[in-house]
PDB file of C-alpha atoms in Angstrom:
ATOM      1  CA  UNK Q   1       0.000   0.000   0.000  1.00  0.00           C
ATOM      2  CA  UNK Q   2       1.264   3.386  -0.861  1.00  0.00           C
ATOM      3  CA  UNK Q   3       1.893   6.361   1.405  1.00  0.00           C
ATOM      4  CA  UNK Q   4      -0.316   8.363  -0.547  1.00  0.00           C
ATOM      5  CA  UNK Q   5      -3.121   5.490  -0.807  1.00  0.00           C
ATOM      6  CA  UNK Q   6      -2.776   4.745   3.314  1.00  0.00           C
ATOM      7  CA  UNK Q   7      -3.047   9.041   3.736  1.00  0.00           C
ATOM      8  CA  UNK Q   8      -5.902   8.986   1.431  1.00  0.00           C
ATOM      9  CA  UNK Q   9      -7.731   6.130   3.533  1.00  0.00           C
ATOM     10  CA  UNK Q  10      -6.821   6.817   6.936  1.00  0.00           C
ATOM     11  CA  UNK Q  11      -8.553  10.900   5.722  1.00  0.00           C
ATOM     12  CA  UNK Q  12     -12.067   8.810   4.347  1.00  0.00           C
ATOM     13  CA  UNK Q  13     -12.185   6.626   7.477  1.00  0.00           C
ATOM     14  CA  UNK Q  14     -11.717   9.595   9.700  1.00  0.00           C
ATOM     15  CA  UNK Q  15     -15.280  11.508   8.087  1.00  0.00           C
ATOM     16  CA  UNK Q  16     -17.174   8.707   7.068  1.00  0.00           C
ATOM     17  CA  UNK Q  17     -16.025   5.947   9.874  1.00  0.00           C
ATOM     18  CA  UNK Q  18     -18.411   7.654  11.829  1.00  0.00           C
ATOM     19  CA  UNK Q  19     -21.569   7.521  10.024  1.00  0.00           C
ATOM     20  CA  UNK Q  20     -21.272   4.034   9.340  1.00  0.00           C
ATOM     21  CA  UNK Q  21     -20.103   2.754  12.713  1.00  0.00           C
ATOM     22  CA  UNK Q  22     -23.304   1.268  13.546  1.00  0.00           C
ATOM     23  CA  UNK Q  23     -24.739  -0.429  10.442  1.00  0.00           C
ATOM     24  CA  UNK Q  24     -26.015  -3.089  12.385  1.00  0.00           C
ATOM     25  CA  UNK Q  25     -25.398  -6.485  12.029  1.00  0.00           C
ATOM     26  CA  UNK Q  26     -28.057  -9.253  10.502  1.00  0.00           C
ATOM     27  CA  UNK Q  27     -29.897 -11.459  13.216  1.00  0.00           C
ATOM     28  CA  UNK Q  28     -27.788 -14.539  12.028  1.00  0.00           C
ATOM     29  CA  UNK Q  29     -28.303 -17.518  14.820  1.00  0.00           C
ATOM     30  CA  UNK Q  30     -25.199 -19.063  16.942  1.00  0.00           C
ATOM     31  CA  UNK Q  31     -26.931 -22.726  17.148  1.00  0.00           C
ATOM     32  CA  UNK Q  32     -25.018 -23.454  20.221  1.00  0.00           C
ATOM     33  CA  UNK Q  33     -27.219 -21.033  22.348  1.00  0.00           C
ATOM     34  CA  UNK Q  34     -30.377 -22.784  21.321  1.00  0.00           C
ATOM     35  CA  UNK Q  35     -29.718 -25.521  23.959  1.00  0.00           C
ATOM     36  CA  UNK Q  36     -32.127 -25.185  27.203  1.00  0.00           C
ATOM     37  CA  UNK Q  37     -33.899 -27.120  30.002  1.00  0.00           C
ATOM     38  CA  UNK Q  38     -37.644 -26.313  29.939  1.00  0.00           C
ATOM     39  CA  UNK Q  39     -37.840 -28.991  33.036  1.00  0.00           C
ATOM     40  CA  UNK Q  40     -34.892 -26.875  34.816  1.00  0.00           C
ATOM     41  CA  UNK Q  41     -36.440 -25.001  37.871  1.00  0.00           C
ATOM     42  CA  UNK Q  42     -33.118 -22.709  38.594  1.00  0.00           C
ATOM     43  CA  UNK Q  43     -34.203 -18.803  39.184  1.00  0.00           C
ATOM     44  CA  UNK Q  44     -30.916 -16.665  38.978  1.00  0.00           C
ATOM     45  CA  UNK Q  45     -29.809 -14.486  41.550  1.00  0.00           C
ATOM     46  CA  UNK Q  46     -29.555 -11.112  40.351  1.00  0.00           C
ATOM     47  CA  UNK Q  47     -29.498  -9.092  43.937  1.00  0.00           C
ATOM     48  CA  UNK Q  48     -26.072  -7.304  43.071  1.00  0.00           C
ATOM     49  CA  UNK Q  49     -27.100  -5.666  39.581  1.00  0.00           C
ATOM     50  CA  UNK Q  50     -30.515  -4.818  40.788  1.00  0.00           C
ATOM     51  CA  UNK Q  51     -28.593  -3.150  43.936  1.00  0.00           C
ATOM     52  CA  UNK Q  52     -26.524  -1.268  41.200  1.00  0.00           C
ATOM     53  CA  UNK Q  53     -29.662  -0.147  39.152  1.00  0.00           C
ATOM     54  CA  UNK Q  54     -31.260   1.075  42.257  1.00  0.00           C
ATOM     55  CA  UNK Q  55     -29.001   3.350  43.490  1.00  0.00           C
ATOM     56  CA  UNK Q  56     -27.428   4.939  40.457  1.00  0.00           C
ATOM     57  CA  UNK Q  57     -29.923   4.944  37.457  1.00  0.00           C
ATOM     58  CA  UNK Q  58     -32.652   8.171  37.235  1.00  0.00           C
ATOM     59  CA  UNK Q  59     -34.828  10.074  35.732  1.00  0.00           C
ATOM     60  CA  UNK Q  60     -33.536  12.966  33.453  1.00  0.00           C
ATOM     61  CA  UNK Q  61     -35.996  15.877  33.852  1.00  0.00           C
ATOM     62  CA  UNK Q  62     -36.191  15.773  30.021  1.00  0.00           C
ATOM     63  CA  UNK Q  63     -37.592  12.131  30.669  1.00  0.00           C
ATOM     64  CA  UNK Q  64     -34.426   9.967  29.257  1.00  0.00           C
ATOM     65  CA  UNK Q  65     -32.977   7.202  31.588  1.00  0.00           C
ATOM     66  CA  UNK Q  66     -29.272   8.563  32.823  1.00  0.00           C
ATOM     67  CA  UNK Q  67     -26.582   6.493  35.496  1.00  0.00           C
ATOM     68  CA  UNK Q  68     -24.764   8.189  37.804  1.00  0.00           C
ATOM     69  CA  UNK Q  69     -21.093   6.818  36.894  1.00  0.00           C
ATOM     70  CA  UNK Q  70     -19.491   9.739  38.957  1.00  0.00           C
ATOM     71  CA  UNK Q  71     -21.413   8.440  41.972  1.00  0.00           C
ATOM     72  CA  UNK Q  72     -20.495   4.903  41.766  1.00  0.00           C
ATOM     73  CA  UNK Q  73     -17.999   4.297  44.692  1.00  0.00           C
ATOM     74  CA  UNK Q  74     -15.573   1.375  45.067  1.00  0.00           C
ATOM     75  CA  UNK Q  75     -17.824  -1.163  46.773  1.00  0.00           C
ATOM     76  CA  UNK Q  76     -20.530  -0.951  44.238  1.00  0.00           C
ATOM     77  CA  UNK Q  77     -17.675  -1.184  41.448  1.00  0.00           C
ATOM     78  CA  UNK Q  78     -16.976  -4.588  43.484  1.00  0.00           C
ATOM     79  CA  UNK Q  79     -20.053  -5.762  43.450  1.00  0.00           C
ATOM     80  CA  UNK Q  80     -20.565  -5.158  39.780  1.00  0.00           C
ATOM     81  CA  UNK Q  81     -17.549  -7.046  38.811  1.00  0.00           C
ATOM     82  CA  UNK Q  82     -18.920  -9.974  41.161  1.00  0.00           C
ATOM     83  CA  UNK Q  83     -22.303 -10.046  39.361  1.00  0.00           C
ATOM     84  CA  UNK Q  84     -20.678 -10.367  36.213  1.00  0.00           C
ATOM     85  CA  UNK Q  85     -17.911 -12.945  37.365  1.00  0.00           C
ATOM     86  CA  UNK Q  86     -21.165 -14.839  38.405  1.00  0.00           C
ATOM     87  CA  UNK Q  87     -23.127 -14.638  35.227  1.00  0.00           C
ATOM     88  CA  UNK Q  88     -20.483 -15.390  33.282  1.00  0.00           C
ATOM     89  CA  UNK Q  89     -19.865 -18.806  35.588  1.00  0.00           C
ATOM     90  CA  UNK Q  90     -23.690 -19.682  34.917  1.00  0.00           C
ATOM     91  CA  UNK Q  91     -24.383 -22.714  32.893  1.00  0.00           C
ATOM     92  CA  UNK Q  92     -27.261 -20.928  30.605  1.00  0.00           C
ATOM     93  CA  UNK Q  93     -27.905 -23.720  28.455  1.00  0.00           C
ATOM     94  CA  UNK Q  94     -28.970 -25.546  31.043  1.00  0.00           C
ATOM     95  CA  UNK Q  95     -31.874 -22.870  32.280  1.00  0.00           C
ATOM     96  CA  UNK Q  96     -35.182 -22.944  30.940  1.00  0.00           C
ATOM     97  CA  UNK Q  97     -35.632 -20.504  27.870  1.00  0.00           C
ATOM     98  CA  UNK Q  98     -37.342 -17.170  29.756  1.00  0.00           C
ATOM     99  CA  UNK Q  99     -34.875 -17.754  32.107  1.00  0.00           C
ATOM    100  CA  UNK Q 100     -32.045 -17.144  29.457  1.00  0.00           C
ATOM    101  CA  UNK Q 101     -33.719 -14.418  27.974  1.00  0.00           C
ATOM    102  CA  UNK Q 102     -33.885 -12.453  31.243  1.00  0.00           C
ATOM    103  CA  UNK Q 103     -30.398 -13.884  32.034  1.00  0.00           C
ATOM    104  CA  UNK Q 104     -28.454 -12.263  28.037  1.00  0.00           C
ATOM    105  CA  UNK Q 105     -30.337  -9.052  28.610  1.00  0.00           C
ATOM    106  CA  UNK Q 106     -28.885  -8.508  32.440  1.00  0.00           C
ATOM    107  CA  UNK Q 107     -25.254  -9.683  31.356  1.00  0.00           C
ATOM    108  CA  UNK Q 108     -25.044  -7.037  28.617  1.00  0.00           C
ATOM    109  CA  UNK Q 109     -26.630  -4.649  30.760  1.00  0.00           C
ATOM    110  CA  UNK Q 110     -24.474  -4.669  33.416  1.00  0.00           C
ATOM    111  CA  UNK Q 111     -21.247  -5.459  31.124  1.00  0.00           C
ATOM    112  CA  UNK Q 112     -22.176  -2.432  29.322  1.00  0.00           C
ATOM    113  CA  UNK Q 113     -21.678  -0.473  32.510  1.00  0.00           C
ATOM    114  CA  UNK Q 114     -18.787  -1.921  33.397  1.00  0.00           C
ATOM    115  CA  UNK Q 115     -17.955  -0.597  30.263  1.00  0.00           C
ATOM    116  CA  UNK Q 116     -18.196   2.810  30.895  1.00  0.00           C
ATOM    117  CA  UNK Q 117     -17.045   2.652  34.425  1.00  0.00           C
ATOM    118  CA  UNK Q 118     -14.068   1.646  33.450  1.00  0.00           C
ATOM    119  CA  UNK Q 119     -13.226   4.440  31.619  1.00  0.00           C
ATOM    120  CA  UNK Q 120     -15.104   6.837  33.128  1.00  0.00           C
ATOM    121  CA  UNK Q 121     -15.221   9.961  32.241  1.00  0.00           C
ATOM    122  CA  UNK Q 122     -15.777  10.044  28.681  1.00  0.00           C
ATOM    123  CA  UNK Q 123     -18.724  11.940  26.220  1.00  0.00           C
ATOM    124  CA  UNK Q 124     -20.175   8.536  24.375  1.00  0.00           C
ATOM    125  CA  UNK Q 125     -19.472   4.935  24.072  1.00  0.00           C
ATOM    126  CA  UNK Q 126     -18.182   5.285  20.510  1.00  0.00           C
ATOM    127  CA  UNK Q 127     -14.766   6.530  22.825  1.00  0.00           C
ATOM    128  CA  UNK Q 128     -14.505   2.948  23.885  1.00  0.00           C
ATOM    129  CA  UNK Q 129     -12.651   1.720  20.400  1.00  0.00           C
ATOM    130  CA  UNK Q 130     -11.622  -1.272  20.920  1.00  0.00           C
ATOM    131  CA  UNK Q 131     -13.693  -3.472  18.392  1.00  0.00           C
ATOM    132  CA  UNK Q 132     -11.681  -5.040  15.646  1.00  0.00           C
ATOM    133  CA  UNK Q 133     -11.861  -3.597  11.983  1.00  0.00           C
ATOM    134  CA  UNK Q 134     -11.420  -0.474  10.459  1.00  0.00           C
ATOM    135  CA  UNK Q 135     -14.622   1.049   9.883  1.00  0.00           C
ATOM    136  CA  UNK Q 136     -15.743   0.133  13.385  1.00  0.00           C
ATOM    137  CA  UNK Q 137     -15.925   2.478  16.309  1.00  0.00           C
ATOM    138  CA  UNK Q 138     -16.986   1.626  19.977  1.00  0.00           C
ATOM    139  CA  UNK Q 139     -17.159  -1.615  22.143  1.00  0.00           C
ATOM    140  CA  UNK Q 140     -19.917  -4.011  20.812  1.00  0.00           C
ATOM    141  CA  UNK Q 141     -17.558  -5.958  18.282  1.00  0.00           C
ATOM    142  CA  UNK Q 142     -14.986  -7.125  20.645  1.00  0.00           C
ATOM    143  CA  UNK Q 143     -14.994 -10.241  21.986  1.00  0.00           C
ATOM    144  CA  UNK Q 144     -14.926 -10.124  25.677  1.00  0.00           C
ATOM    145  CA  UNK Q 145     -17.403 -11.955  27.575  1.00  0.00           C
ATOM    146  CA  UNK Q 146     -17.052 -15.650  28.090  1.00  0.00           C
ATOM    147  CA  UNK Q 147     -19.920 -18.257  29.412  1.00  0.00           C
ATOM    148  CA  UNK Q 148     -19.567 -21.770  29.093  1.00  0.00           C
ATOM    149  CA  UNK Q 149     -16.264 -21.498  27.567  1.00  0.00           C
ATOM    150  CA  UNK Q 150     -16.770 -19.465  24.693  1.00  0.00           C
ATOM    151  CA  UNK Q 151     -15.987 -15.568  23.990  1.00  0.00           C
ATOM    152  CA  UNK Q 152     -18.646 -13.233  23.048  1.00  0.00           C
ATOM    153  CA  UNK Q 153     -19.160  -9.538  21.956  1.00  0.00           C
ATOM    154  CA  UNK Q 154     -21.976  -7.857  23.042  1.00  0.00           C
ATOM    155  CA  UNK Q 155     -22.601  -7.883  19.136  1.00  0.00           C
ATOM    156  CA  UNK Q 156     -22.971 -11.760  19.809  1.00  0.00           C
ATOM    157  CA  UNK Q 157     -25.441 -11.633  22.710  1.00  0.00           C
ATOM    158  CA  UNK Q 158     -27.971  -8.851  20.714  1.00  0.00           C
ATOM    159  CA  UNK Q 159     -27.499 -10.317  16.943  1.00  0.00           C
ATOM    160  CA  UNK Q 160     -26.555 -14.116  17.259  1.00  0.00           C
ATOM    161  CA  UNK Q 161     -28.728 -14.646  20.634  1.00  0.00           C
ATOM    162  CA  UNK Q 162     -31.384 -12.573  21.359  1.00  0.00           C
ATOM    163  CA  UNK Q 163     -32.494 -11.261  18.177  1.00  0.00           C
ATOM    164  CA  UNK Q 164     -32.584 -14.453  16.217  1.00  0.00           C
ATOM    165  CA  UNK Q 165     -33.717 -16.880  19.218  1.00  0.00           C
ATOM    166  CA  UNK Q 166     -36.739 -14.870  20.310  1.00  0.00           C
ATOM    167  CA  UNK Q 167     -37.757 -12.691  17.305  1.00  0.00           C
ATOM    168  CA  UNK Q 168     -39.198 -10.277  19.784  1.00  0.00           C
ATOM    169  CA  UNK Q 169     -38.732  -6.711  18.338  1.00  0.00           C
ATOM    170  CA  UNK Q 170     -39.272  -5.271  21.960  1.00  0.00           C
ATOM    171  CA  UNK Q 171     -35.651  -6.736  22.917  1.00  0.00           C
ATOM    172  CA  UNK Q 172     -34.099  -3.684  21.113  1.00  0.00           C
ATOM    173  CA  UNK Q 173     -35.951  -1.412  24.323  1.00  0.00           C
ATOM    174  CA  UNK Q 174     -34.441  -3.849  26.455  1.00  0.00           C
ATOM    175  CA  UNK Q 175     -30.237  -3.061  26.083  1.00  0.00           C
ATOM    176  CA  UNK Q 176     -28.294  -0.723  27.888  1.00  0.00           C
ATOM    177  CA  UNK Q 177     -26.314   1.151  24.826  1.00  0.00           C
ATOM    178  CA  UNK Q 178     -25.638   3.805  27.227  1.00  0.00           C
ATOM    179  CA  UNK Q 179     -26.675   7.006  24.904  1.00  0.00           C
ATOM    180  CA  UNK Q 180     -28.945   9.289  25.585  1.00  0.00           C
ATOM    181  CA  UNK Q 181     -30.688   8.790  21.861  1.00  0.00           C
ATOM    182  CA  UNK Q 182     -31.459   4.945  22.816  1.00  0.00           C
ATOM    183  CA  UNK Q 183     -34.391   3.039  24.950  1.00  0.00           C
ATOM    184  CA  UNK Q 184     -33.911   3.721  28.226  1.00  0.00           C
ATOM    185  CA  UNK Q 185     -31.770   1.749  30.649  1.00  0.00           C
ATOM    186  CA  UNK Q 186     -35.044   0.074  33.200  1.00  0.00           C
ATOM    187  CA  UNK Q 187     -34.265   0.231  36.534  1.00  0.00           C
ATOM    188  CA  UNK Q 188     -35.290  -2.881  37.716  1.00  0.00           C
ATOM    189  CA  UNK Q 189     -33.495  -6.119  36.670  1.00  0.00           C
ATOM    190  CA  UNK Q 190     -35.338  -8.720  33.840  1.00  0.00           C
ATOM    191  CA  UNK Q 191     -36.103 -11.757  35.590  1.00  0.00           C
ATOM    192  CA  UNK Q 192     -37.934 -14.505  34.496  1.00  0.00           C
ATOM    193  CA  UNK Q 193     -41.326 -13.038  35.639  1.00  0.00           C
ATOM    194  CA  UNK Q 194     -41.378  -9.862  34.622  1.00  0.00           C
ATOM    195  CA  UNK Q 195     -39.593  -9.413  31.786  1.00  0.00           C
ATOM    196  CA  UNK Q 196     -42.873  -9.656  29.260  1.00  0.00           C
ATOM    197  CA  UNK Q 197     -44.134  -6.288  31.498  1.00  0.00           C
ATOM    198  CA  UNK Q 198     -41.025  -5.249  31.359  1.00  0.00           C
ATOM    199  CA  UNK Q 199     -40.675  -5.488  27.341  1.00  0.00           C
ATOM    200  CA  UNK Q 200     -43.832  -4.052  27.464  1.00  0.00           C
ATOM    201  CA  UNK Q 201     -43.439  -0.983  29.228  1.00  0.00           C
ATOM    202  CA  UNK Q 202     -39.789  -0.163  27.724  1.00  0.00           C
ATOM    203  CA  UNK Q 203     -41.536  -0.104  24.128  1.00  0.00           C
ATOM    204  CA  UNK Q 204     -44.297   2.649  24.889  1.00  0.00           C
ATOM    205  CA  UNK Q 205     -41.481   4.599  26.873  1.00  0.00           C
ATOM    206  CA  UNK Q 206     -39.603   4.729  24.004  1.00  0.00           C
ATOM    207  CA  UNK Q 207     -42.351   4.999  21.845  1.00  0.00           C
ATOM    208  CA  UNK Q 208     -43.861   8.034  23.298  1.00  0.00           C
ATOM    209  CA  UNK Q 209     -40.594   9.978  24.244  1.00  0.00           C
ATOM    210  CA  UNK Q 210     -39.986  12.740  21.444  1.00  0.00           C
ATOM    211  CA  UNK Q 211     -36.198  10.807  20.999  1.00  0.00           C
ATOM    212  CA  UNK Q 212     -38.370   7.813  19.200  1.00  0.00           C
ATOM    213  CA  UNK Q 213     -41.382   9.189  17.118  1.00  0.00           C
ATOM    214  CA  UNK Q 214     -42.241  12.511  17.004  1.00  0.00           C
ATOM    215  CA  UNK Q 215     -44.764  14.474  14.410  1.00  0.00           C
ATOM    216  CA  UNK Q 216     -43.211  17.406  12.585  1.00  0.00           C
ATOM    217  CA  UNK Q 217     -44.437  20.766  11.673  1.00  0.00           C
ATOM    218  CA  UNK Q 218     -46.826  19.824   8.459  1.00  0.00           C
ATOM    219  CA  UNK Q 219     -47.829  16.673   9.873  1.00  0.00           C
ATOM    220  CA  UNK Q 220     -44.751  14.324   8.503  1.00  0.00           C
ATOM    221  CA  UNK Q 221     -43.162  11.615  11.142  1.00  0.00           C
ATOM    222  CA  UNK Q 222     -39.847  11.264  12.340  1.00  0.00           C
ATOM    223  CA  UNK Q 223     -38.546   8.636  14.052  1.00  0.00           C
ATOM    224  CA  UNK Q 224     -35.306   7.465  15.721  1.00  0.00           C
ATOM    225  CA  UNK Q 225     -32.361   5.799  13.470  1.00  0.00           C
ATOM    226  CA  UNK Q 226     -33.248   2.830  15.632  1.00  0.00           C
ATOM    227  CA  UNK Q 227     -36.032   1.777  13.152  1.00  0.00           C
ATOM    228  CA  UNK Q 228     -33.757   2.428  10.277  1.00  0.00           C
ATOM    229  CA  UNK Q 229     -31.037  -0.209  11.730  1.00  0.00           C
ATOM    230  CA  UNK Q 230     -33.524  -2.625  12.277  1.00  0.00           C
ATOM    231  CA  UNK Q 231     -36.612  -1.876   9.861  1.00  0.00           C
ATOM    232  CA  UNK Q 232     -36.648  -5.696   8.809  1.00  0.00           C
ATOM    233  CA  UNK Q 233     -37.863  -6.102  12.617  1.00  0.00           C
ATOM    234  CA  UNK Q 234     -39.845  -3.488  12.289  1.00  0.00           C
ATOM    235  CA  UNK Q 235     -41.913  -4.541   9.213  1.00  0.00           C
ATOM    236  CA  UNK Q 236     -39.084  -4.557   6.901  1.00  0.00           C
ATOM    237  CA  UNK Q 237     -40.619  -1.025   5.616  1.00  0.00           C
ATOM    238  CA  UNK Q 238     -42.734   2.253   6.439  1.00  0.00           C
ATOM    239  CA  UNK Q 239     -45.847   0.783   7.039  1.00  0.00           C
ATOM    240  CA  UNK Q 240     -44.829  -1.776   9.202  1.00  0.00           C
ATOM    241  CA  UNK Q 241     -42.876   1.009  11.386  1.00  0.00           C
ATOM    242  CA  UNK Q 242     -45.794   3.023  11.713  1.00  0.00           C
ATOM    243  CA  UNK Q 243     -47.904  -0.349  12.522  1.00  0.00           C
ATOM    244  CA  UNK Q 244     -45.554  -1.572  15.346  1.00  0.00           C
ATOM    245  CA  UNK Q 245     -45.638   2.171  16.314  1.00  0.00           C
ATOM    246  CA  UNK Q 246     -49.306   2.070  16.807  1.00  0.00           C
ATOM    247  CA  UNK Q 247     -49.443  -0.892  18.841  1.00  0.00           C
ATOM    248  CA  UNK Q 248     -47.610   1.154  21.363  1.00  0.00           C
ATOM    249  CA  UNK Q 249     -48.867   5.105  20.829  1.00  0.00           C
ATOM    250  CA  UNK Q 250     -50.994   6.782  23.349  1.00  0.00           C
ATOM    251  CA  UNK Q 251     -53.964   8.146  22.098  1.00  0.00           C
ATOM    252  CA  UNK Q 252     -52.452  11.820  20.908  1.00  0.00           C
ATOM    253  CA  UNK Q 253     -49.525  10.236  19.053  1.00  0.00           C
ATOM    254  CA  UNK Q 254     -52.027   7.010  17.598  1.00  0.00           C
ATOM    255  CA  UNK Q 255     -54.299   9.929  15.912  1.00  0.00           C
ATOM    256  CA  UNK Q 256     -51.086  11.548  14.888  1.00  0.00           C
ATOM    257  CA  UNK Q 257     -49.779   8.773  13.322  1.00  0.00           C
ATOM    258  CA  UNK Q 258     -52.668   7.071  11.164  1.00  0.00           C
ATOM    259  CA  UNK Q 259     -52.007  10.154   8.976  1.00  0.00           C
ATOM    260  CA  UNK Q 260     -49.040   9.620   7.847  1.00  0.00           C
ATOM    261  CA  UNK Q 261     -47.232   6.825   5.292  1.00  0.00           C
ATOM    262  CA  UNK Q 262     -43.242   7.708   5.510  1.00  0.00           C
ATOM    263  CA  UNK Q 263     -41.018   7.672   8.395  1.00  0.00           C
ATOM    264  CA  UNK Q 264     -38.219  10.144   7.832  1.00  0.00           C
ATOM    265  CA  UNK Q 265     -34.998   9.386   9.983  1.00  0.00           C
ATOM    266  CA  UNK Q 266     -34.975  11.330  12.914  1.00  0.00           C
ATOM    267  CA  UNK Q 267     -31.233  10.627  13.785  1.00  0.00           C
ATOM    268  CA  UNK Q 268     -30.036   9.278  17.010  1.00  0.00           C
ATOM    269  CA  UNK Q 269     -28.390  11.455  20.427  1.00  0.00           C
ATOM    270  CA  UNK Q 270     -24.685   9.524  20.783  1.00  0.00           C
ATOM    271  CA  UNK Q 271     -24.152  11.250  24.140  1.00  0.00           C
ATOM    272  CA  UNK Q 272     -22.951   9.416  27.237  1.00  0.00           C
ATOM    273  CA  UNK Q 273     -25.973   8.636  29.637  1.00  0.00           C
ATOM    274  CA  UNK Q 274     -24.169  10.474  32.084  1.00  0.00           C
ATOM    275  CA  UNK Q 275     -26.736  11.922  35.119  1.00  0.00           C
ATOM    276  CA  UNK Q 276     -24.043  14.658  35.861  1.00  0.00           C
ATOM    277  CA  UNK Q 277     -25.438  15.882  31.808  1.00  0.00           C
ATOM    278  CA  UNK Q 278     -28.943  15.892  33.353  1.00  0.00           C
ATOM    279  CA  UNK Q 279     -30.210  18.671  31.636  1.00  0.00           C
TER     280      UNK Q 279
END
C-alpha cells in the first residue's frame, strides 16, 4: 500500500467511519445457544445488579434514563464485577428458555456499565474503540465476555442470541447502549417473571418519548435511526414502522400517526448517559 493510498484512507475513514459505525449487524443464529432445560427449575440471583440499578440509574428531567457513573464508589464497582464474574460462571444452556432471555439481557446490561465505568469519564461509548476492523468504532464488536467457555461480543449476545432466538422486536428497548438517543436503561433487573411487562413498558417509553417518534411541523413523522437499523424487525418497511408504532402510541400520538405513510430518519443522540449531563 502506498503512502499516498494509506493518507488517502486513513482521511475517508476519519469523516465517514463515523456515520457508518453502527450499520447493524443481521440477526444470524449461533446454534449453540439454542440448547435449554424447559424442566430446569433454577431462578438466577440477580441481587447485586438490581442493587446497582437502584441506586445509580434516574430520571432525566427531560424524561431519558441517565446512570450516575461519577457516583459509583468502590464497593458498588466490586459488586458489579462480582455479578458479572457470576453470570459469566452460569451454565445458561442448562436454564429454561425465559430464564435465558432475562439472564443475556442482564449480562449485557451490566457489562455495558462496566464498560463505561471503566473508563469513566468520557462523552459517548463510541470513545470505547476497541472493536476489531477499520470502519468500526466503539465496544460491541470485541470479543470479551465468556460463558460456558466461549468468547462473546456484546454484538454476539444482541445479533446471534437474542435477536434471532426470540424474534421479539421489543428486545431492542431492552439493552443498555448507554446514549442518551437509545431506549432507556429500566431500573429494575429482567427476571424470568417480569420481563414480558417489562418489554412491554420499555416499548411505549420509548415509543412516546420525542427521541423515538415525534410528528413534525406539516404533519410528517420522524422517528429514531433505531427503526432504520432494524426496519426488517420493524416490518421490513414504512408501514410496518408506523404499525408496530401504533401498537404502542398513546392516544395523541395514535391519531397523529394514522395520517401519515413515511417515516423520515430522525437521527439518534450519541451522548454518554451520564446523570451529571442531566439537563
Amino acid at each position: 500500500m502506498s503512502r499516498r493510498f494509506a493518507a488517502l484512507l486513513l482521511l475517508w475513514c476519519s469523516f465517514c467511519a463515523p456515520a457508518i459505525a453502527r450499520e447493524m449487524p443481521d440477526a444470524e443464529l449461533w446454534d449453540r445457544w439454542t440448547r435449554h432445560d424447559e424442566a430446569a427449575s433454577r431462578v438466577l440471583d440477580h441481587t447485586l445488579w438490581e442493587r446497582f440499578l437502584s441506586r445509580y440509574v434516574v430520571t432525566a428531567e427531560d424524561g431519558t434514563s441517565r446512570v450516575r457513573y461519577a457516583a459509583v464508589d468502590g464497593d458498588d464497582r466490586g459488586y458489579l464485577r462480582v455479578y458479572l464474574d457470576q453470570m459469566q460462571r452460569t451454565e445458561v444452556s442448562k436454564l429454561r428458555r425465559d430464564e435465558q432471555r432475562a439472564f443475556w439481557i442482564n449480562l449485557y446490561n451490566a457489562y455495558t456499565v462496566k464498560l463505561v465505568l471503566e473508563r469513566y469519564p468520557m462523552t459517548s461509548l463510541r470513545e470505547v474503540d476497541i472493536s476489531p476492523g477499520y470502519f468500526t468504532r466503539g465496544p460491541w464488536a470485541a470479543k470479551m465476555i465468556k460463558v460456558e467457555d466461549e468468547t462473546l461480543s456484546l454484538d454476539d449476545i444482541e445479533h446471534r442470541v437474542l435477536r434471532p432466538i426470540w424474534k421479539d422486536v421489543r428486545l431492542h428497548y431492552a439493552l443498555c447502549r448507554a446514549t442518551i438517543g437509545a431506549p432507556r436503561l429500566s431500573g429494575q433487573v429482567y427476571t424470568a417473571s417480569n420481563t414480558e411487562a417489562q418489554l412491554d413498558a420499555a416499548a411505549r417509553a420509548f415509543v412516546n418519548h420525542p427521541r423515538g417518534a415525534w410528528i413534525v411541523e406539516g404533519g410528517s413523522l420522524q422517528a429514531s435511526s433505531l427503526y432504520r437499523w432494524f426496519e426488517d424487525d420493524f416490518g421490513g418497511d414504512d408501514a410496518g414502522v408506523i404499525a408496530h408504532l401504533l401498537n404502542y402510541a398513546a392516544p395523541s400520538l395514535a391519531e397523529r400517526l394514522r395520517n401519515v405513510r413515511r417515516v423520515r430518519d430522525g437521527g439518534y443522540d450519541w451522548a454518554l448517559n451520564d446523570a451529571s449531563t442531566n439537563p
